[in-house]
Amino acid sequence: MKQLLAVLIMAALPLVASAAGDKPCGTIDCMKITVDATDQPSLQRGAQTFVNYCMGCHEAKFSRYGRIASDLGMPEELVMENLIFDDSKIGDLMTNGMTPADAKKWFGAGPPDLTLVARSRGNDWLYTYLLSFYTDPTRPWGVNNLVFKDVGMPHVLRELQGDTECKPAYAIAANGGVKRDPLTGIPMEDPEHACGRVENIEGTGKLNAAEYEQVVYDLTNFMAYMAEPMKEERKRLGVYVLLFLCVMFIFVYLLNREYWKDIH
Ligand code: HEC
């Protein structure tokens, strides 16, 4: 019985660890994202946004264009045309030409490699970060971020999202939901958090809020895939391994019975 208990506790440990490992998003609650590594069209759009808008500064130097092409079901010619803008070859690592010294001079902090950022920071953190840039004229790039205070990165997707304003956070009701005005049903603001929520100024960017969220979803989805390209394969293999163990168990059990049959 004790052994069984020990096994159960061991099995539950990863659950506790993953709950404790949740990254808080600065001063606000993380928005939740459910990534889907089987959604190839989303991953392809995300890859395109990544090379277009991020790789000017960031590298993904533990990833290769060719691997992404085959995992995302993209023909190599399409990748050469749409994802590679320098003289890289399909088998090359996803690097750029920015030297760390220049990066330090321009941004104060060097743009870190992004191959594994979805794992180090968490998908929810990344998603919330990309949705949390707001206009702040006191900062060198004119923007700040609710998740990453005084970030050195400009709001590179601004042409898509447009301008954003920081608004007071919504007040939280006793039941944990958003507190609403009992008469009008309009969410009430929490004056204690003068800057706790980012709101788009419609019409200042190429996309509306929903379209922008989709772009950020695809981008985060892609970065989550890039941080763990084996995930789908790992899940598929896991099923086979468990099936194998089940079948194996029958034979081992029978063998065990055979061995012990005459000993009593
Ligand atoms: C103009 C250069 C530039 C571009 C383009 C750029 N970034 Fe950044 N990024 C930076 C810099 C600089 C930092 C470091 C900020 C700091 O430490 O204050 C950074 C930091 C980050 C971080 C935080 C990493 C960490 O764990 O600390 C993430 C995530 C990130 N960038 C994602 C992106 C994504 C996604 C894109 C494309 C949509 C992008 N960046 C495009 C310059 C850039």
PDB file of C-alpha atoms and ligand atoms in Angstrom:
ATOM      1  CA  MET A   1       0.000   0.000   0.000  1.00  0.00           C
ATOM      2  CA  LYS A   2       2.823   2.366   0.936  1.00  0.00           C
ATOM      3  CA  GLN A   3       4.530   1.648  -2.351  1.00  0.00           C
ATOM      4  CA  LEU A   4       1.350   2.399  -4.254  1.00  0.00           C
ATOM      5  CA  LEU A   5       1.066   5.707  -2.439  1.00  0.00           C
ATOM      6  CA  ALA A   6       4.667   6.564  -3.264  1.00  0.00           C
ATOM      7  CA  VAL A   7       4.084   5.800  -6.932  1.00  0.00           C
ATOM      8  CA  LEU A   8       0.970   7.975  -6.975  1.00  0.00           C
ATOM      9  CA  ILE A   9       2.822  10.871  -5.381  1.00  0.00           C
ATOM     10  CA  MET A  10       5.672  10.532  -7.856  1.00  0.00           C
ATOM     11  CA  ALA A  11       3.186  10.522 -10.724  1.00  0.00           C
ATOM     12  CA  ALA A  12       1.467  13.663  -9.430  1.00  0.00           C
ATOM     13  CA  LEU A  13       4.713  15.590  -8.902  1.00  0.00           C
ATOM     14  CA  PRO A  14       5.067  16.889 -12.467  1.00  0.00           C
ATOM     15  CA  LEU A  15       1.544  18.345 -12.224  1.00  0.00           C
ATOM     16  CA  VAL A  16       2.439  20.305  -9.115  1.00  0.00           C
ATOM     17  CA  ALA A  17       5.729  21.389 -10.670  1.00  0.00           C
ATOM     18  CA  SER A  18       4.067  22.660 -13.824  1.00  0.00           C
ATOM     19  CA  ALA A  19       1.485  24.610 -11.836  1.00  0.00           C
ATOM     20  CA  ALA A  20       4.213  26.211  -9.761  1.00  0.00           C
ATOM     21  CA  GLY A  21       6.250  26.960 -12.913  1.00  0.00           C
ATOM     22  CA  ASP A  22       3.591  29.248 -14.406  1.00  0.00           C
ATOM     23  CA  LYS A  23       5.214  32.541 -15.284  1.00  0.00           C
ATOM     24  CA  PRO A  24       3.384  35.603 -14.067  1.00  0.00           C
ATOM     25  CA  CYS A  25       3.032  38.286 -16.713  1.00  0.00           C
ATOM     26  CA  GLY A  26       4.470  41.326 -14.986  1.00  0.00           C
ATOM     27  CA  THR A  27       1.705  43.232 -13.260  1.00  0.00           C
ATOM     28  CA  ILE A  28      -1.163  41.621 -15.180  1.00  0.00           C
ATOM     29  CA  ASP A  29      -2.628  38.127 -15.482  1.00  0.00           C
ATOM     30  CA  CYS A  30      -1.386  36.142 -18.432  1.00  0.00           C
ATOM     31  CA  MET A  31      -3.795  35.669 -21.301  1.00  0.00           C
ATOM     32  CA  LYS A  32      -4.241  32.008 -22.133  1.00  0.00           C
ATOM     33  CA  ILE A  33      -3.271  30.485 -25.449  1.00  0.00           C
ATOM     34  CA  THR A  34      -3.918  26.928 -26.585  1.00  0.00           C
ATOM     35  CA  VAL A  35      -1.255  26.159 -29.144  1.00  0.00           C
ATOM     36  CA  ASP A  36      -1.866  23.575 -31.843  1.00  0.00           C
ATOM     37  CA  ALA A  37       1.199  22.093 -33.499  1.00  0.00           C
ATOM     38  CA  THR A  38      -0.982  20.222 -36.012  1.00  0.00           C
ATOM     39  CA  ASP A  39      -2.476  23.407 -37.467  1.00  0.00           C
ATOM     40  CA  GLN A  40      -0.079  23.782 -40.389  1.00  0.00           C
ATOM     41  CA  PRO A  41      -1.679  26.833 -42.032  1.00  0.00           C
ATOM     42  CA  SER A  42      -1.399  28.708 -38.713  1.00  0.00           C
ATOM     43  CA  LEU A  43       2.232  27.627 -38.296  1.00  0.00           C
ATOM     44  CA  GLN A  44       3.046  28.687 -41.856  1.00  0.00           C
ATOM     45  CA  ARG A  45       1.556  32.139 -41.321  1.00  0.00           C
ATOM     46  CA  GLY A  46       3.426  32.373 -38.004  1.00  0.00           C
ATOM     47  CA  ALA A  47       6.712  31.426 -39.678  1.00  0.00           C
ATOM     48  CA  GLN A  48       6.185  34.138 -42.250  1.00  0.00           C
ATOM     49  CA  THR A  49       5.512  36.777 -39.587  1.00  0.00           C
ATOM     50  CA  PHE A  50       8.561  35.568 -37.661  1.00  0.00           C
ATOM     51  CA  VAL A  51      11.028  35.905 -40.542  1.00  0.00           C
ATOM     52  CA  ASN A  52       9.480  39.177 -41.723  1.00  0.00           C
ATOM     53  CA  TYR A  53       9.168  40.992 -38.427  1.00  0.00           C
ATOM     54  CA  CYS A  54      11.506  39.371 -35.918  1.00  0.00           C
ATOM     55  CA  MET A  55      14.586  38.041 -37.665  1.00  0.00           C
ATOM     56  CA  GLY A  56      15.942  41.478 -38.470  1.00  0.00           C
ATOM     57  CA  CYS A  57      17.045  41.591 -34.847  1.00  0.00           C
ATOM     58  CA  HIS A  58      16.528  38.133 -33.340  1.00  0.00           C
ATOM     59  CA  GLU A  59      18.030  34.856 -34.441  1.00  0.00           C
ATOM     60  CA  ALA A  60      16.659  31.350 -34.124  1.00  0.00           C
ATOM     61  CA  LYS A  61      20.065  29.794 -34.382  1.00  0.00           C
ATOM     62  CA  PHE A  62      19.086  26.353 -33.083  1.00  0.00           C
ATOM     63  CA  SER A  63      16.613  25.922 -35.917  1.00  0.00           C
ATOM     64  CA  ARG A  64      17.104  25.276 -39.618  1.00  0.00           C
ATOM     65  CA  TYR A  65      14.977  26.526 -42.509  1.00  0.00           C
ATOM     66  CA  GLY A  66      14.920  23.024 -43.997  1.00  0.00           C
ATOM     67  CA  ARG A  67      13.532  21.443 -40.833  1.00  0.00           C
ATOM     68  CA  ILE A  68      10.762  24.017 -40.691  1.00  0.00           C
ATOM     69  CA  ALA A  69       9.995  23.493 -44.375  1.00  0.00           C
ATOM     70  CA  SER A  70       9.514  19.760 -43.932  1.00  0.00           C
ATOM     71  CA  ASP A  71       7.662  19.949 -40.598  1.00  0.00           C
ATOM     72  CA  LEU A  72       5.275  22.607 -41.888  1.00  0.00           C
ATOM     73  CA  GLY A  73       4.677  20.857 -45.187  1.00  0.00           C
ATOM     74  CA  MET A  74       6.113  23.690 -47.262  1.00  0.00           C
ATOM     75  CA  PRO A  75       7.862  22.952 -50.579  1.00  0.00           C
ATOM     76  CA  GLU A  76      11.481  24.105 -50.530  1.00  0.00           C
ATOM     77  CA  GLU A  77      10.997  26.578 -53.404  1.00  0.00           C
ATOM     78  CA  LEU A  78       8.239  28.275 -51.432  1.00  0.00           C
ATOM     79  CA  VAL A  79      10.513  28.566 -48.408  1.00  0.00           C
ATOM     80  CA  MET A  80      13.360  29.994 -50.493  1.00  0.00           C
ATOM     81  CA  GLU A  81      10.960  32.570 -51.907  1.00  0.00           C
ATOM     82  CA  ASN A  82       8.946  33.500 -48.806  1.00  0.00           C
ATOM     83  CA  LEU A  83      11.066  32.800 -45.755  1.00  0.00           C
ATOM     84  CA  ILE A  84      14.677  33.421 -46.778  1.00  0.00           C
ATOM     85  CA  PHE A  85      15.644  36.987 -47.555  1.00  0.00           C
ATOM     86  CA  ASP A  86      19.446  36.786 -47.325  1.00  0.00           C
ATOM     87  CA  ASP A  87      21.845  34.422 -49.073  1.00  0.00           C
ATOM     88  CA  SER A  88      21.090  31.546 -46.697  1.00  0.00           C
ATOM     89  CA  LYS A  89      20.570  28.076 -48.136  1.00  0.00           C
ATOM     90  CA  ILE A  90      17.672  25.813 -47.221  1.00  0.00           C
ATOM     91  CA  GLY A  91      19.862  23.753 -44.869  1.00  0.00           C
ATOM     92  CA  ASP A  92      21.228  26.751 -42.983  1.00  0.00           C
ATOM     93  CA  LEU A  93      20.588  27.796 -39.405  1.00  0.00           C
ATOM     94  CA  MET A  94      18.224  30.746 -38.969  1.00  0.00           C
ATOM     95  CA  THR A  95      20.754  33.442 -38.132  1.00  0.00           C
ATOM     96  CA  ASN A  96      21.061  37.108 -39.052  1.00  0.00           C
ATOM     97  CA  GLY A  97      23.920  39.514 -39.597  1.00  0.00           C
ATOM     98  CA  MET A  98      23.554  41.670 -36.500  1.00  0.00           C
ATOM     99  CA  THR A  99      26.635  41.683 -34.275  1.00  0.00           C
ATOM    100  CA  PRO A 100      26.136  41.660 -30.485  1.00  0.00           C
ATOM    101  CA  ALA A 101      28.130  44.925 -30.236  1.00  0.00           C
ATOM    102  CA  ASP A 102      25.762  46.757 -32.610  1.00  0.00           C
ATOM    103  CA  ALA A 103      22.746  45.326 -30.847  1.00  0.00           C
ATOM    104  CA  LYS A 104      23.991  46.616 -27.514  1.00  0.00           C
ATOM    105  CA  LYS A 105      24.633  50.058 -28.960  1.00  0.00           C
ATOM    106  CA  TRP A 106      21.212  50.337 -30.607  1.00  0.00           C
ATOM    107  CA  PHE A 107      18.934  48.752 -28.039  1.00  0.00           C
ATOM    108  CA  GLY A 108      20.808  48.789 -24.750  1.00  0.00           C
ATOM    109  CA  ALA A 109      20.182  45.053 -24.440  1.00  0.00           C
ATOM    110  CA  GLY A 110      20.961  42.537 -27.182  1.00  0.00           C
ATOM    111  CA  PRO A 111      17.903  40.846 -28.724  1.00  0.00           C
ATOM    112  CA  PRO A 112      18.096  37.288 -27.314  1.00  0.00           C
ATOM    113  CA  ASP A 113      17.888  34.177 -29.486  1.00  0.00           C
ATOM    114  CA  LEU A 114      14.231  33.187 -29.831  1.00  0.00           C
ATOM    115  CA  THR A 115      14.437  29.479 -30.705  1.00  0.00           C
ATOM    116  CA  LEU A 116      13.572  28.373 -27.179  1.00  0.00           C
ATOM    117  CA  VAL A 117      11.866  31.436 -25.754  1.00  0.00           C
ATOM    118  CA  ALA A 118       8.432  29.791 -25.823  1.00  0.00           C
ATOM    119  CA  ARG A 119       9.781  27.213 -23.387  1.00  0.00           C
ATOM    120  CA  SER A 120      11.829  29.505 -21.170  1.00  0.00           C
ATOM    121  CA  ARG A 121       9.088  32.103 -20.793  1.00  0.00           C
ATOM    122  CA  GLY A 122       6.007  29.996 -21.485  1.00  0.00           C
ATOM    123  CA  ASN A 123       3.472  30.266 -24.322  1.00  0.00           C
ATOM    124  CA  ASP A 124       1.019  32.378 -22.306  1.00  0.00           C
ATOM    125  CA  TRP A 125       3.751  34.846 -21.369  1.00  0.00           C
ATOM    126  CA  LEU A 126       4.841  35.204 -24.994  1.00  0.00           C
ATOM    127  CA  TYR A 127       1.294  35.651 -26.266  1.00  0.00           C
ATOM    128  CA  THR A 128       0.482  38.239 -23.597  1.00  0.00           C
ATOM    129  CA  TYR A 129       3.792  40.060 -24.164  1.00  0.00           C
ATOM    130  CA  LEU A 130       3.079  40.485 -27.884  1.00  0.00           C
ATOM    131  CA  LEU A 131      -0.385  41.855 -27.092  1.00  0.00           C
ATOM    132  CA  SER A 132       0.783  44.249 -24.376  1.00  0.00           C
ATOM    133  CA  PHE A 133       2.747  47.021 -26.077  1.00  0.00           C
ATOM    134  CA  TYR A 134       1.324  50.463 -25.380  1.00  0.00           C
ATOM    135  CA  THR A 135       2.228  54.024 -26.280  1.00  0.00           C
ATOM    136  CA  ASP A 136       4.555  55.628 -23.743  1.00  0.00           C
ATOM    137  CA  PRO A 137       6.288  58.814 -24.945  1.00  0.00           C
ATOM    138  CA  THR A 138       8.807  58.667 -22.093  1.00  0.00           C
ATOM    139  CA  ARG A 139      10.471  55.553 -23.566  1.00  0.00           C
ATOM    140  CA  PRO A 140      13.143  55.706 -26.315  1.00  0.00           C
ATOM    141  CA  TRP A 141      10.936  53.845 -28.859  1.00  0.00           C
ATOM    142  CA  GLY A 142       7.737  55.519 -27.714  1.00  0.00           C
ATOM    143  CA  VAL A 143       6.337  52.247 -26.367  1.00  0.00           C
ATOM    144  CA  ASN A 144       6.343  50.297 -23.156  1.00  0.00           C
ATOM    145  CA  ASN A 145       5.052  46.850 -22.289  1.00  0.00           C
ATOM    146  CA  LEU A 146       2.783  45.693 -19.484  1.00  0.00           C
ATOM    147  CA  VAL A 147       4.462  42.304 -19.256  1.00  0.00           C
ATOM    148  CA  PHE A 148       8.074  43.443 -19.689  1.00  0.00           C
ATOM    149  CA  LYS A 149       8.426  46.837 -18.068  1.00  0.00           C
ATOM    150  CA  ASP A 150      10.730  49.294 -19.881  1.00  0.00           C
ATOM    151  CA  VAL A 151      11.506  46.764 -22.578  1.00  0.00           C
ATOM    152  CA  GLY A 152      14.316  47.633 -25.020  1.00  0.00           C
ATOM    153  CA  MET A 153      12.388  46.270 -27.997  1.00  0.00           C
ATOM    154  CA  PRO A 154      10.340  48.565 -30.239  1.00  0.00           C
ATOM    155  CA  HIS A 155       6.735  47.576 -31.044  1.00  0.00           C
ATOM    156  CA  VAL A 156       7.667  45.963 -34.334  1.00  0.00           C
ATOM    157  CA  LEU A 157       4.108  44.911 -35.195  1.00  0.00           C
ATOM    158  CA  ARG A 158       2.803  48.435 -34.776  1.00  0.00           C
ATOM    159  CA  GLU A 159       2.059  48.888 -38.458  1.00  0.00           C
ATOM    160  CA  LEU A 160      -0.352  45.952 -38.113  1.00  0.00           C
ATOM    161  CA  GLN A 161      -1.824  46.686 -34.690  1.00  0.00           C
ATOM    162  CA  GLY A 162      -1.724  50.466 -34.831  1.00  0.00           C
ATOM    163  CA  ASP A 163      -1.519  52.657 -31.758  1.00  0.00           C
ATOM    164  CA  THR A 164      -2.513  51.394 -28.352  1.00  0.00           C
ATOM    165  CA  GLU A 165      -3.368  53.085 -25.104  1.00  0.00           C
ATOM    166  CA  CYS A 166      -2.944  51.873 -21.569  1.00  0.00           C
ATOM    167  CA  LYS A 167      -6.278  51.897 -19.726  1.00  0.00           C
ATOM    168  CA  PRO A 168      -7.166  51.121 -16.132  1.00  0.00           C
ATOM    169  CA  ALA A 169      -7.561  47.393 -15.497  1.00  0.00           C
ATOM    170  CA  TYR A 170     -11.077  46.010 -15.101  1.00  0.00           C
ATOM    171  CA  ALA A 171     -12.177  45.651 -11.495  1.00  0.00           C
ATOM    172  CA  ILE A 172     -12.462  42.071 -10.272  1.00  0.00           C
ATOM    173  CA  ALA A 173     -15.679  40.978  -8.588  1.00  0.00           C
ATOM    174  CA  ALA A 174     -15.812  38.730  -5.518  1.00  0.00           C
ATOM    175  CA  ASN A 175     -16.467  35.671  -7.711  1.00  0.00           C
ATOM    176  CA  GLY A 176     -13.229  36.262  -9.643  1.00  0.00           C
ATOM    177  CA  GLY A 177     -14.910  37.535 -12.820  1.00  0.00           C
ATOM    178  CA  VAL A 178     -14.968  41.072 -14.184  1.00  0.00           C
ATOM    179  CA  LYS A 179     -17.063  43.436 -12.088  1.00  0.00           C
ATOM    180  CA  ARG A 180     -19.864  44.997 -14.110  1.00  0.00           C
ATOM    181  CA  ASP A 181     -22.090  47.963 -13.572  1.00  0.00           C
ATOM    182  CA  PRO A 182     -25.347  46.442 -12.284  1.00  0.00           C
ATOM    183  CA  LEU A 183     -27.477  48.741 -14.458  1.00  0.00           C
ATOM    184  CA  THR A 184     -25.659  48.908 -17.761  1.00  0.00           C
ATOM    185  CA  GLY A 185     -23.591  45.702 -17.638  1.00  0.00           C
ATOM    186  CA  ILE A 186     -20.515  47.638 -18.749  1.00  0.00           C
ATOM    187  CA  PRO A 187     -17.273  46.361 -17.156  1.00  0.00           C
ATOM    188  CA  MET A 188     -16.097  48.634 -14.335  1.00  0.00           C
ATOM    189  CA  GLU A 189     -12.558  49.949 -14.123  1.00  0.00           C
ATOM    190  CA  ASP A 190     -10.249  49.605 -11.138  1.00  0.00           C
ATOM    191  CA  PRO A 191      -8.832  53.059 -10.314  1.00  0.00           C
ATOM    192  CA  GLU A 192      -5.984  51.456  -8.327  1.00  0.00           C
ATOM    193  CA  HIS A 193      -4.515  49.997 -11.531  1.00  0.00           C
ATOM    194  CA  ALA A 194      -4.299  53.099 -13.687  1.00  0.00           C
ATOM    195  CA  CYS A 195      -2.450  51.144 -16.374  1.00  0.00           C
ATOM    196  CA  GLY A 196      -3.501  47.518 -16.444  1.00  0.00           C
ATOM    197  CA  ARG A 197      -4.958  46.845 -19.873  1.00  0.00           C
ATOM    198  CA  VAL A 198      -4.053  47.721 -23.437  1.00  0.00           C
ATOM    199  CA  GLU A 199      -6.676  48.989 -25.830  1.00  0.00           C
ATOM    200  CA  ASN A 200      -6.318  49.401 -29.584  1.00  0.00           C
ATOM    201  CA  ILE A 201      -7.097  52.703 -31.193  1.00  0.00           C
ATOM    202  CA  GLU A 202      -9.122  51.339 -34.104  1.00  0.00           C
ATOM    203  CA  GLY A 203      -8.203  52.563 -37.543  1.00  0.00           C
ATOM    204  CA  THR A 204      -4.560  53.417 -36.752  1.00  0.00           C
ATOM    205  CA  GLY A 205      -3.174  50.078 -37.972  1.00  0.00           C
ATOM    206  CA  LYS A 206      -3.631  47.811 -40.988  1.00  0.00           C
ATOM    207  CA  LEU A 207      -5.600  45.254 -38.971  1.00  0.00           C
ATOM    208  CA  ASN A 208      -8.466  45.398 -36.509  1.00  0.00           C
ATOM    209  CA  ALA A 209      -8.078  44.002 -32.996  1.00  0.00           C
ATOM    210  CA  ALA A 210      -9.365  40.517 -33.850  1.00  0.00           C
ATOM    211  CA  GLU A 211      -7.151  40.216 -36.931  1.00  0.00           C
ATOM    212  CA  TYR A 212      -4.136  41.361 -34.943  1.00  0.00           C
ATOM    213  CA  GLU A 213      -4.842  38.773 -32.253  1.00  0.00           C
ATOM    214  CA  GLN A 214      -4.910  36.118 -34.965  1.00  0.00           C
ATOM    215  CA  VAL A 215      -1.475  37.237 -36.233  1.00  0.00           C
ATOM    216  CA  VAL A 216      -0.099  37.052 -32.679  1.00  0.00           C
ATOM    217  CA  TYR A 217      -1.766  33.662 -32.156  1.00  0.00           C
ATOM    218  CA  ASP A 218      -0.132  32.264 -35.309  1.00  0.00           C
ATOM    219  CA  LEU A 219       3.232  33.754 -34.367  1.00  0.00           C
ATOM    220  CA  THR A 220       3.115  32.334 -30.832  1.00  0.00           C
ATOM    221  CA  ASN A 221       1.913  29.004 -32.191  1.00  0.00           C
ATOM    222  CA  PHE A 222       4.919  28.931 -34.529  1.00  0.00           C
ATOM    223  CA  MET A 223       7.353  29.885 -31.759  1.00  0.00           C
ATOM    224  CA  ALA A 224       5.914  27.172 -29.507  1.00  0.00           C
ATOM    225  CA  TYR A 225       6.433  24.641 -32.307  1.00  0.00           C
ATOM    226  CA  MET A 226       9.978  25.939 -32.931  1.00  0.00           C
ATOM    227  CA  ALA A 227      10.886  25.530 -29.256  1.00  0.00           C
ATOM    228  CA  GLU A 228       9.834  21.893 -29.361  1.00  0.00           C
ATOM    229  CA  PRO A 229       9.634  20.605 -32.942  1.00  0.00           C
ATOM    230  CA  MET A 230       9.512  16.968 -31.794  1.00  0.00           C
ATOM    231  CA  LYS A 231       6.362  17.411 -29.711  1.00  0.00           C
ATOM    232  CA  GLU A 232       3.879  15.803 -32.112  1.00  0.00           C
ATOM    233  CA  GLU A 233       6.285  12.969 -32.903  1.00  0.00           C
ATOM    234  CA  ARG A 234       6.884  12.468 -29.179  1.00  0.00           C
ATOM    235  CA  LYS A 235       3.162  12.198 -28.460  1.00  0.00           C
ATOM    236  CA  ARG A 236       2.666   9.749 -31.337  1.00  0.00           C
ATOM    237  CA  LEU A 237       5.567   7.578 -30.195  1.00  0.00           C
ATOM    238  CA  GLY A 238       4.316   7.707 -26.602  1.00  0.00           C
ATOM    239  CA  VAL A 239       1.086   5.965 -27.635  1.00  0.00           C
ATOM    240  CA  TYR A 240       3.023   3.157 -29.347  1.00  0.00           C
ATOM    241  CA  VAL A 241       5.280   2.725 -26.351  1.00  0.00           C
ATOM    242  CA  LEU A 242       2.330   2.430 -23.974  1.00  0.00           C
ATOM    243  CA  LEU A 243       0.565  -0.022 -26.294  1.00  0.00           C
ATOM    244  CA  PHE A 244       3.742  -2.078 -26.478  1.00  0.00           C
ATOM    245  CA  LEU A 245       4.018  -2.128 -22.686  1.00  0.00           C
ATOM    246  CA  CYS A 246       0.388  -3.289 -22.380  1.00  0.00           C
ATOM    247  CA  VAL A 247       0.955  -6.210 -24.750  1.00  0.00           C
ATOM    248  CA  MET A 248       4.270  -7.007 -23.101  1.00  0.00           C
ATOM    249  CA  PHE A 249       2.576  -7.070 -19.700  1.00  0.00           C
ATOM    250  CA  ILE A 250       0.319  -9.948 -20.750  1.00  0.00           C
ATOM    251  CA  PHE A 251       3.284 -12.122 -21.690  1.00  0.00           C
ATOM    252  CA  VAL A 252       5.321 -11.186 -18.648  1.00  0.00           C
ATOM    253  CA  TYR A 253       2.359 -11.951 -16.434  1.00  0.00           C
ATOM    254  CA  LEU A 254       1.833 -15.355 -18.041  1.00  0.00           C
ATOM    255  CA  LEU A 255       5.516 -16.137 -17.785  1.00  0.00           C
ATOM    256  CA  ASN A 256       5.523 -15.158 -14.128  1.00  0.00           C
ATOM    257  CA  ARG A 257       2.594 -17.506 -13.470  1.00  0.00           C
ATOM    258  CA  GLU A 258       4.358 -20.296 -15.289  1.00  0.00           C
ATOM    259  CA  TYR A 259       7.523 -19.876 -13.183  1.00  0.00           C
ATOM    260  CA  TRP A 260       5.729 -19.839  -9.849  1.00  0.00           C
ATOM    261  CA  LYS A 261       3.180 -22.526 -10.671  1.00  0.00           C
ATOM    262  CA  ASP A 262       4.947 -25.369  -8.770  1.00  0.00           C
ATOM    263  CA  ILE A 263       6.387 -23.394  -5.877  1.00  0.00           C
ATOM    264  CA  HIS A 264       4.162 -22.945  -2.900  1.00  0.00           C
TER     265      HIS A 264
HETATM  266  C1  HEC B   1      14.319  46.199 -33.883  1.00  0.00           C
HETATM  267  C2  HEC B   1      14.832  45.026 -33.281  1.00  0.00           C
HETATM  268  C3  HEC B   1      13.844  43.965 -32.808  1.00  0.00           C
HETATM  269  C4  HEC B   1      12.879  43.336 -33.559  1.00  0.00           C
HETATM  270  C5  HEC B   1      12.582  43.513 -35.038  1.00  0.00           C
HETATM  271  C6  HEC B   1      12.219  42.399 -32.680  1.00  0.00           C
HETATM  272  N1  HEC B   1      12.764  42.461 -31.433  1.00  0.00           N
HETATM  273 FE1  HEC B   1      12.273  41.320 -29.824  1.00  0.00          FE
HETATM  274  N2  HEC B   1      13.673  42.231 -28.714  1.00  0.00           N
HETATM  275  C7  HEC B   1      14.526  43.222 -29.146  1.00  0.00           C
HETATM  276  C8  HEC B   1      15.385  43.632 -28.043  1.00  0.00           C
HETATM  277  C9  HEC B   1      16.458  44.701 -28.111  1.00  0.00           C
HETATM  278  C10 HEC B   1      15.015  42.835 -26.938  1.00  0.00           C
HETATM  279  C11 HEC B   1      15.626  42.874 -25.518  1.00  0.00           C
HETATM  280  C12 HEC B   1      14.754  43.763 -24.688  1.00  0.00           C
HETATM  281  C13 HEC B   1      15.259  43.987 -23.286  1.00  0.00           C
HETATM  282  O1  HEC B   1      15.925  43.119 -22.723  1.00  0.00           O
HETATM  283  O2  HEC B   1      14.943  45.066 -22.755  1.00  0.00           O
HETATM  284  C14 HEC B   1      13.936  41.972 -27.388  1.00  0.00           C
HETATM  285  C15 HEC B   1      13.292  41.062 -26.563  1.00  0.00           C
HETATM  286  C16 HEC B   1      12.327  40.176 -26.991  1.00  0.00           C
HETATM  287  C17 HEC B   1      11.691  39.190 -26.163  1.00  0.00           C
HETATM  288  C18 HEC B   1      11.969  38.940 -24.701  1.00  0.00           C
HETATM  289  C19 HEC B   1      12.930  37.820 -24.588  1.00  0.00           C
HETATM  290  C20 HEC B   1      13.275  37.482 -23.174  1.00  0.00           C
HETATM  291  O3  HEC B   1      13.057  36.342 -22.784  1.00  0.00           O
HETATM  292  O4  HEC B   1      13.761  38.382 -22.455  1.00  0.00           O
HETATM  293  C21 HEC B   1      10.816  38.514 -26.948  1.00  0.00           C
HETATM  294  C22 HEC B   1       9.915  37.362 -26.548  1.00  0.00           C
HETATM  295  C23 HEC B   1      10.876  39.105 -28.257  1.00  0.00           C
HETATM  296  N3  HEC B   1      11.809  40.098 -28.260  1.00  0.00           N
HETATM  297  C24 HEC B   1      10.090  38.686 -29.319  1.00  0.00           C
HETATM  298  C25 HEC B   1      10.121  39.280 -30.562  1.00  0.00           C
HETATM  299  C26 HEC B   1       9.257  38.884 -31.642  1.00  0.00           C
HETATM  300  C27 HEC B   1       8.225  37.762 -31.584  1.00  0.00           C
HETATM  301  C28 HEC B   1       9.543  39.684 -32.696  1.00  0.00           C
HETATM  302  C29 HEC B   1       8.865  39.710 -34.036  1.00  0.00           C
HETATM  303  C30 HEC B   1       7.472  39.983 -34.038  1.00  0.00           C
HETATM  304  C31 HEC B   1      10.610  40.598 -32.268  1.00  0.00           C
HETATM  305  N4  HEC B   1      10.929  40.319 -30.969  1.00  0.00           N
HETATM  306  C32 HEC B   1      11.186  41.557 -33.074  1.00  0.00           C
HETATM  307  C33 HEC B   1      14.584  43.759 -30.418  1.00  0.00           C
HETATM  308  C34 HEC B   1      13.778  43.393 -31.471  1.00  0.00           C
END
